[in-house]
Short mmCIF file of C-alpha atoms in Angstrom, two decimals:
data_model
loop_
_atom_site.label_atom_id
_atom_site.label_comp_id
_atom_site.label_asym_id
_atom_site.label_seq_id
_atom_site.Cartn_x
_atom_site.Cartn_y
_atom_site.Cartn_z
CA MET A 1 -14.62 -45.61 -28.36
CA LYS A 2 -11.81 -43.13 -28.89
CA LYS A 3 -12.33 -40.40 -31.47
CA ARG A 4 -10.00 -40.81 -34.45
CA VAL A 5 -7.86 -37.90 -35.63
CA VAL A 6 -5.85 -37.95 -38.86
CA VAL A 7 -2.93 -35.53 -38.62
CA GLY A 8 -1.30 -33.97 -41.67
CA MET A 9 2.37 -34.83 -41.04
CA SER A 10 5.01 -32.75 -42.83
CA GLY A 11 8.12 -34.07 -41.10
CA GLY A 12 8.48 -30.84 -39.11
CA VAL A 13 8.33 -30.23 -35.38
CA ASP A 14 4.91 -28.51 -35.44
CA SER A 15 2.96 -31.41 -36.94
CA SER A 16 5.04 -33.86 -34.90
CA LEU A 17 4.06 -32.24 -31.61
CA SER A 18 0.46 -31.88 -32.81
CA ALA A 19 0.23 -35.66 -33.21
CA LEU A 20 1.80 -36.26 -29.80
CA LEU A 21 -0.47 -33.77 -27.99
CA LEU A 22 -3.57 -35.34 -29.52
CA LYS A 23 -2.48 -38.79 -28.41
CA GLU A 24 -1.84 -37.43 -24.90
CA GLN A 25 -5.40 -36.06 -24.95
CA GLY A 26 -6.77 -39.54 -25.55
CA PHE A 27 -7.45 -39.51 -29.28
CA GLU A 28 -6.70 -42.37 -31.64
CA VAL A 29 -4.11 -40.68 -33.85
CA ILE A 30 -3.04 -41.56 -37.40
CA GLY A 31 -0.27 -39.72 -39.26
CA LEU A 32 -0.79 -38.96 -42.95
CA PHE A 33 2.03 -37.58 -45.12
CA MET A 34 1.22 -35.71 -48.34
CA ARG A 35 3.58 -36.03 -51.29
CA ASN A 36 2.86 -33.07 -53.56
CA TRP A 37 5.99 -32.88 -55.74
CA HIS A 38 8.37 -35.43 -57.25
CA GLU A 39 11.31 -33.56 -58.76
CA LYS A 40 14.71 -33.51 -57.07
CA ASP A 41 16.59 -30.38 -56.05
CA ASP A 42 20.01 -29.28 -57.34
CA SER A 43 21.78 -31.68 -54.98
CA GLY A 44 19.88 -34.64 -56.41
CA CYS A 45 17.80 -35.10 -53.26
CA CYS A 46 14.05 -35.36 -53.10
CA THR A 47 13.08 -33.38 -50.01
CA ALA A 48 9.79 -35.28 -49.82
CA ASP A 49 11.74 -38.51 -49.23
CA GLU A 50 13.70 -36.88 -46.41
CA ASP A 51 10.53 -35.47 -44.86
CA PHE A 52 8.76 -38.83 -45.00
CA TYR A 53 11.74 -40.42 -43.29
CA ASP A 54 11.26 -37.89 -40.45
CA VAL A 55 7.53 -38.61 -40.36
CA ARG A 56 8.21 -42.32 -40.04
CA ALA A 57 10.75 -41.72 -37.26
CA VAL A 58 8.52 -39.42 -35.22
CA CYS A 59 5.43 -41.62 -35.61
CA ASN A 60 7.51 -44.51 -34.28
CA ASP A 61 8.60 -42.23 -31.41
CA ILE A 62 4.97 -41.51 -30.57
CA GLY A 63 3.69 -44.99 -31.30
CA ILE A 64 1.09 -44.21 -33.95
CA PRO A 65 0.47 -45.65 -37.43
CA TYR A 66 1.43 -43.56 -40.46
CA TYR A 67 0.63 -43.52 -44.16
CA SER A 68 1.65 -41.61 -47.28
CA VAL A 69 -0.65 -40.30 -49.99
CA ASP A 70 0.34 -38.87 -53.37
CA PHE A 71 -1.35 -35.64 -54.44
CA ALA A 72 1.29 -34.61 -57.01
CA ASP A 73 -1.15 -34.67 -59.95
CA GLN A 74 -3.74 -32.58 -58.11
CA TYR A 75 -1.03 -30.17 -56.95
CA TYR A 76 0.27 -29.69 -60.48
CA GLU A 77 -3.20 -29.02 -61.89
CA ARG A 78 -4.67 -26.93 -59.08
CA VAL A 79 -1.63 -25.04 -57.74
CA PHE A 80 1.48 -25.17 -59.92
CA LYS A 81 -0.17 -24.27 -63.23
CA HIS A 82 -1.68 -21.18 -61.61
CA PHE A 83 1.73 -20.29 -60.14
CA VAL A 84 3.36 -20.34 -63.60
CA GLU A 85 0.53 -18.43 -65.30
CA GLU A 86 0.68 -15.66 -62.69
CA TYR A 87 4.44 -15.25 -63.15
CA LYS A 88 3.94 -15.05 -66.91
CA LYS A 89 1.65 -12.08 -66.30
CA GLY A 90 4.36 -10.37 -64.25
CA ARG A 91 2.51 -10.89 -60.97
CA THR A 92 3.78 -12.37 -57.69
CA PRO A 93 1.70 -15.44 -56.74
CA ASN A 94 1.58 -17.21 -53.39
CA PRO A 95 1.25 -20.98 -54.03
CA ASP A 96 1.13 -21.81 -50.30
CA VAL A 97 -2.29 -20.16 -50.03
CA LEU A 98 -3.65 -22.18 -52.94
CA CYS A 99 -2.07 -25.38 -51.60
CA ASN A 100 -4.05 -25.03 -48.37
CA LYS A 101 -7.30 -24.40 -50.22
CA GLU A 102 -6.87 -26.92 -53.03
CA ILE A 103 -4.84 -29.72 -51.39
CA LYS A 104 -4.45 -29.71 -47.60
CA PHE A 105 -8.07 -28.86 -46.90
CA ALA A 106 -9.55 -30.59 -49.96
CA PRO A 107 -8.30 -34.05 -51.16
CA PHE A 108 -6.37 -34.49 -47.91
CA VAL A 109 -9.57 -34.08 -45.90
CA GLU A 110 -11.40 -36.47 -48.23
CA GLN A 111 -8.63 -39.02 -47.74
CA ALA A 112 -8.73 -38.60 -43.96
CA LEU A 113 -12.52 -39.03 -43.86
CA SER A 114 -12.21 -42.19 -45.97
CA MET A 115 -9.93 -43.49 -43.21
CA GLY A 116 -12.67 -43.02 -40.66
CA ALA A 117 -11.47 -39.71 -39.22
CA ASP A 118 -13.72 -37.91 -36.76
CA TYR A 119 -11.36 -34.93 -36.87
CA ILE A 120 -8.51 -33.60 -39.02
CA ALA A 121 -5.49 -31.83 -37.53
CA THR A 122 -2.49 -29.91 -38.85
CA GLY A 123 0.49 -28.13 -37.33
CA HIS A 124 -0.60 -24.67 -38.47
CA TYR A 125 -0.20 -21.80 -36.02
CA CYS A 126 -3.81 -20.62 -35.83
CA ASN A 127 -7.02 -21.46 -34.02
CA VAL A 128 -10.59 -22.26 -34.98
CA ARG A 129 -13.89 -21.60 -33.23
CA HIS A 130 -16.73 -24.02 -33.93
CA ASP A 131 -20.03 -22.31 -33.11
CA GLU A 132 -23.23 -24.15 -32.26
CA ASP A 133 -24.93 -22.75 -35.36
CA GLY A 134 -22.52 -24.78 -37.50
CA LEU A 135 -20.34 -21.85 -38.55
CA ASN A 136 -16.58 -22.01 -38.09
CA TYR A 137 -14.27 -19.03 -37.55
CA LEU A 138 -10.53 -18.89 -38.23
CA LEU A 139 -8.69 -17.21 -35.35
CA LYS A 140 -5.15 -15.92 -34.97
CA ALA A 141 -2.53 -17.96 -33.09
CA LYS A 142 -1.16 -17.10 -29.67
CA ASP A 143 2.31 -16.62 -31.19
CA SER A 144 1.83 -13.55 -33.38
CA LYS A 145 5.26 -14.01 -34.97
CA LYS A 146 4.32 -17.49 -36.22
CA ASP A 147 0.64 -16.86 -36.96
CA GLN A 148 -0.29 -18.58 -40.25
CA THR A 149 -3.84 -17.35 -40.79
CA TYR A 150 -2.52 -15.40 -43.79
CA PHE A 151 -1.91 -18.70 -45.60
CA LEU A 152 -5.40 -20.00 -44.78
CA ASN A 153 -7.34 -16.96 -46.00
CA GLN A 154 -8.95 -18.84 -48.91
CA LEU A 155 -10.59 -21.55 -46.81
CA SER A 156 -14.33 -21.81 -46.22
CA SER A 157 -16.23 -22.37 -43.01
CA LYS A 158 -17.08 -25.85 -44.29
CA GLN A 159 -13.39 -26.68 -44.82
CA LEU A 160 -12.72 -25.76 -41.18
CA ASP A 161 -15.37 -28.18 -39.95
CA LYS A 162 -13.89 -30.99 -37.79
CA VAL A 163 -10.44 -29.31 -37.90
CA ILE A 164 -8.11 -29.05 -34.90
CA PHE A 165 -4.97 -26.89 -34.62
CA PRO A 166 -3.12 -28.36 -31.58
CA VAL A 167 -0.24 -25.82 -31.49
CA GLY A 168 -2.40 -22.73 -32.00
CA ASN A 169 -2.15 -21.72 -28.35
CA LEU A 170 1.60 -22.36 -28.02
CA ASP A 171 4.62 -20.20 -28.76
CA LYS A 172 7.20 -21.70 -31.12
CA SER A 173 9.68 -21.90 -28.24
CA GLU A 174 7.15 -23.90 -26.22
CA VAL A 175 6.64 -26.27 -29.17
CA ARG A 176 10.37 -27.01 -29.39
CA GLU A 177 10.69 -27.38 -25.61
CA LEU A 178 7.80 -29.85 -25.44
CA ALA A 179 9.11 -31.79 -28.45
CA ALA A 180 12.51 -32.08 -26.76
CA LYS A 181 10.92 -33.03 -23.45
CA PHE A 182 9.07 -35.92 -25.10
CA GLY A 183 12.15 -36.95 -27.07
CA LEU A 184 10.76 -36.33 -30.55
CA SER A 185 13.39 -36.76 -33.24
CA THR A 186 12.22 -33.57 -35.00
CA ALA A 187 12.59 -31.32 -31.94
CA GLU A 188 15.58 -29.43 -33.38
CA LYS A 189 14.71 -29.74 -37.08
CA LYS A 190 15.05 -26.46 -38.93
CA ASP A 191 11.80 -24.90 -40.15
CA SER A 192 11.23 -25.15 -43.88
CA THR A 193 11.22 -21.87 -45.78
CA GLY A 194 10.30 -20.76 -49.27
CA ILE A 195 8.13 -22.55 -51.78
CA CYS A 196 7.74 -26.28 -51.19
CA PHE A 197 8.27 -27.47 -54.78
CA ILE A 198 11.43 -25.41 -55.25
CA GLY A 199 13.18 -26.47 -52.03
CA GLU A 200 16.80 -25.41 -51.75
CA ARG A 201 17.45 -25.08 -55.48
CA ASN A 202 18.12 -21.80 -57.30
CA PHE A 203 14.80 -20.03 -57.87
CA ARG A 204 15.83 -18.39 -61.15
CA LYS A 205 17.07 -21.66 -62.59
CA PHE A 206 13.86 -23.42 -61.56
CA LEU A 207 11.56 -20.76 -62.98
CA SER A 208 13.48 -20.65 -66.28
CA GLU A 209 12.57 -24.31 -66.85
CA TYR A 210 8.90 -23.31 -67.14
CA ILE A 211 8.97 -19.72 -68.42
CA PRO A 212 11.30 -18.71 -71.30
CA MET A 213 13.55 -15.95 -70.01
CA LYS A 214 15.00 -13.18 -72.14
CA GLU A 215 17.54 -10.52 -71.22
CA GLY A 216 16.37 -6.94 -71.37
CA ASP A 217 17.06 -3.39 -70.31
CA ILE A 218 16.85 -2.00 -66.81
CA LYS A 219 15.70 1.61 -67.17
CA THR A 220 15.01 4.61 -64.99
CA LEU A 221 11.58 6.22 -65.19
CA ASP A 222 12.93 8.83 -67.62
CA GLY A 223 14.13 6.11 -70.00
CA LYS A 224 17.86 5.95 -69.21
CA VAL A 225 19.35 2.44 -69.49
CA VAL A 226 21.29 1.64 -66.29
CA GLY A 227 21.73 -2.12 -66.58
CA ARG A 228 20.53 -5.46 -67.95
CA HIS A 229 18.24 -8.07 -66.44
CA ASN A 230 17.92 -11.82 -67.08
CA GLY A 231 14.12 -11.82 -67.21
CA VAL A 232 11.55 -9.45 -65.70
CA PHE A 233 9.67 -12.36 -64.09
CA TYR A 234 12.42 -12.76 -61.50
CA TYR A 235 11.88 -9.35 -59.90
CA THR A 236 9.30 -7.93 -57.52
CA VAL A 237 8.23 -4.35 -56.87
CA GLY A 238 10.35 -2.77 -54.14
CA GLN A 239 13.21 -5.26 -54.57
CA ARG A 240 16.62 -3.74 -53.78
CA LYS A 241 19.02 -6.70 -53.78
CA GLY A 242 20.21 -8.65 -56.79
CA LEU A 243 19.69 -5.93 -59.39
CA GLY A 244 23.35 -5.91 -60.45
CA ILE A 245 23.34 -2.21 -61.27
CA GLY A 246 26.13 -1.09 -58.95
CA GLY A 247 26.73 2.58 -58.22
CA GLY A 248 25.90 5.60 -60.32
CA GLY A 249 23.03 8.01 -60.23
CA ASN A 250 22.69 9.81 -56.93
CA GLY A 251 24.62 7.10 -55.08
CA GLU A 252 21.59 5.75 -53.19
CA ALA A 253 20.29 2.18 -53.42
CA TRP A 254 18.35 1.21 -56.54
CA PHE A 255 14.92 -0.43 -56.19
CA VAL A 256 12.35 -1.88 -58.58
CA VAL A 257 9.45 0.43 -59.41
CA SER A 258 7.62 -1.67 -62.01
CA LYS A 259 8.07 -4.17 -64.82
CA ASP A 260 6.74 -4.16 -68.36
CA VAL A 261 6.32 -7.81 -69.31
CA GLU A 262 5.35 -7.17 -72.94
CA LYS A 263 8.34 -4.90 -73.66
CA ASN A 264 10.64 -6.87 -71.31
CA ILE A 265 11.75 -3.73 -69.42
CA LEU A 266 12.48 -3.46 -65.70
CA TYR A 267 12.02 0.04 -64.28
CA VAL A 268 14.06 1.18 -61.29
CA SER A 269 14.71 4.30 -59.28
CA GLN A 270 16.83 5.67 -56.42
CA GLY A 271 16.20 7.68 -53.28
CA ASP A 272 12.58 8.76 -52.89
CA GLN A 273 10.34 5.68 -52.73
CA SER A 274 7.00 7.47 -52.66
CA MET A 275 6.13 6.08 -56.11
CA ILE A 276 5.95 2.53 -54.68
CA HIS A 277 3.78 3.56 -51.72
CA HIS A 278 0.02 3.26 -52.22
CA SER A 279 -2.97 3.80 -49.94
CA ASN A 280 -5.57 1.75 -51.81
CA LEU A 281 -5.95 -1.66 -53.40
CA LEU A 282 -8.67 -3.79 -54.94
CA CYS A 283 -9.31 -7.51 -54.73
CA GLU A 284 -11.89 -8.32 -57.42
CA ASN A 285 -12.63 -11.80 -56.05
CA PHE A 286 -12.63 -11.88 -52.27
CA ASN A 287 -13.17 -14.95 -50.11
CA PHE A 288 -15.01 -14.45 -46.83
CA ILE A 289 -14.24 -17.54 -44.75
CA THR A 290 -17.40 -17.65 -42.64
CA LYS A 291 -19.82 -15.01 -43.87
CA GLN A 292 -19.82 -11.63 -45.55
CA PRO A 293 -20.12 -8.67 -43.15
CA GLU A 294 -23.54 -6.99 -43.05
CA LYS A 295 -22.02 -3.53 -43.45
CA LYS A 296 -20.82 -2.52 -46.91
CA GLU A 297 -18.02 -0.51 -45.33
CA PHE A 298 -16.18 -1.37 -42.11
CA GLU A 299 -12.97 -0.75 -40.18
CA CYS A 300 -10.49 -3.61 -40.06
CA THR A 301 -6.80 -4.50 -40.07
CA VAL A 302 -5.05 -5.90 -43.13
CA ARG A 303 -1.88 -7.78 -44.08
CA ILE A 304 -0.54 -7.62 -47.64
CA ARG A 305 2.19 -10.17 -46.92
CA HIS A 306 2.92 -12.85 -44.33
CA ARG A 307 4.52 -11.57 -41.10
CA GLN A 308 3.70 -7.99 -41.91
CA PRO A 309 2.26 -6.18 -38.86
CA GLU A 310 -1.46 -5.64 -39.33
CA GLN A 311 -2.31 -2.26 -40.86
CA LYS A 312 -5.39 -0.20 -40.02
CA ALA A 313 -7.75 0.22 -42.94
CA VAL A 314 -11.34 0.59 -44.10
CA ALA A 315 -12.78 -2.16 -46.30
CA LYS A 316 -15.52 -1.49 -48.83
CA LEU A 317 -17.58 -4.23 -50.48
CA THR A 318 -17.77 -3.71 -54.25
CA GLY A 319 -20.06 -6.47 -55.49
CA GLY A 320 -17.94 -9.62 -55.23
CA GLY A 321 -14.75 -7.70 -54.57
CA VAL A 322 -13.29 -5.65 -51.73
CA GLU A 323 -11.56 -2.29 -51.88
CA ILE A 324 -9.05 -1.58 -49.10
CA ASN A 325 -8.25 2.00 -48.06
CA PHE A 326 -5.26 2.10 -45.70
CA GLU A 327 -4.78 4.62 -42.92
CA LYS A 328 -1.11 4.90 -43.95
CA PRO A 329 0.42 4.30 -47.41
CA GLN A 330 1.89 0.81 -47.85
CA ARG A 331 5.25 0.06 -49.49
CA ALA A 332 5.49 -2.32 -52.45
CA ILE A 333 1.97 -3.67 -52.77
CA ALA A 334 2.38 -6.58 -55.18
CA GLU A 335 -0.35 -7.69 -57.60
CA GLY A 336 -0.85 -11.43 -57.30
CA GLN A 337 -0.23 -11.51 -53.56
CA TYR A 338 -3.10 -11.68 -51.07
CA ALA A 339 -4.65 -8.95 -48.96
CA VAL A 340 -5.96 -10.61 -45.79
CA VAL A 341 -8.53 -8.87 -43.60
CA TYR A 342 -8.99 -9.18 -39.83
CA ASP A 343 -11.60 -8.17 -37.28
CA GLY A 344 -9.74 -8.44 -34.00
CA GLU A 345 -8.74 -12.09 -33.54
CA VAL A 346 -10.92 -13.29 -36.42
CA CYS A 347 -9.48 -13.71 -39.91
CA LEU A 348 -12.38 -12.66 -42.14
CA GLY A 349 -10.75 -13.85 -45.36
CA GLY A 350 -8.70 -12.52 -48.22
CA GLY A 351 -8.35 -11.92 -51.94
CA VAL A 352 -5.74 -11.63 -54.66
CA ILE A 353 -4.55 -8.05 -55.15
CA ASP A 354 -5.56 -6.90 -58.64
CA LYS A 355 -5.00 -3.14 -58.55
CA LYS A 356 -3.34 -0.50 -56.40
CA TRP A 357 -3.40 3.28 -56.38
#
């Protein structure tokens, strides 16, 4: 009998081609669409409806059955609430990381297994190695520009069991070429960007519906008021655009240095950016995907944001947490984001950035 694979279908070209490739390899393939959010965007459209329409079209193209499952309640409780609480603290959360841990590789997998799945597949750009000892390792994708291991840093070895990443060894250009060759209706569909539950709507307007915003002063580090902001939660350390300050000062571009949530003050500066460069950070709770390294201190490479080139560093285990000491100072390390650690092609795991110095 054919092995059954349930593919997480998003309506994009990557998951579409993943389903097709698996069918070509002789698997029995079933498409499963996850609906994680119900609100409409500013245009009155529900992007989930549009995406499911694309899933239906491409599954008909391939000739496989498809289903939809609603995880909106779980998403709200496990991902969105955390997102809002982090913003209230003045931090910069990454809900896509939590979505993978709490939804795509949790209730989705349970649903797929209840449908008799032997394997689960997604369109993520990454790879996985299943060792004979039962341990699973998350590996980087062939296409370094599209590699998505950063977003999967909170998974466990168990969550990677029975998982297949069909496009992990393909470049994005190859994915689109193959999709076009096979006549998939999503071959030219634009990649989705940003946070899934916000879609194309105005981020500030969306956030203000959940966090009360109050205008406040924009000050220099010596206390001079140089402008007004609409709410400190909107801004991130290092941000240069959208400050609305204009000229003045030494004539150089303004950038965000820090934000005081309690006093509702946004601090900015011009010129020298050394004050937002740091060589060290601490993740108090760190997730090692497969197993914790035997050495308490080891050389590695690290990303502090998606698509950032890997940076050389030394990691030190601190009893549940990990301290990262970079070879070169890093610009705009943001608390609330993830520091993700690599050993060559293997993604060891990651943790939320709590401190920097």
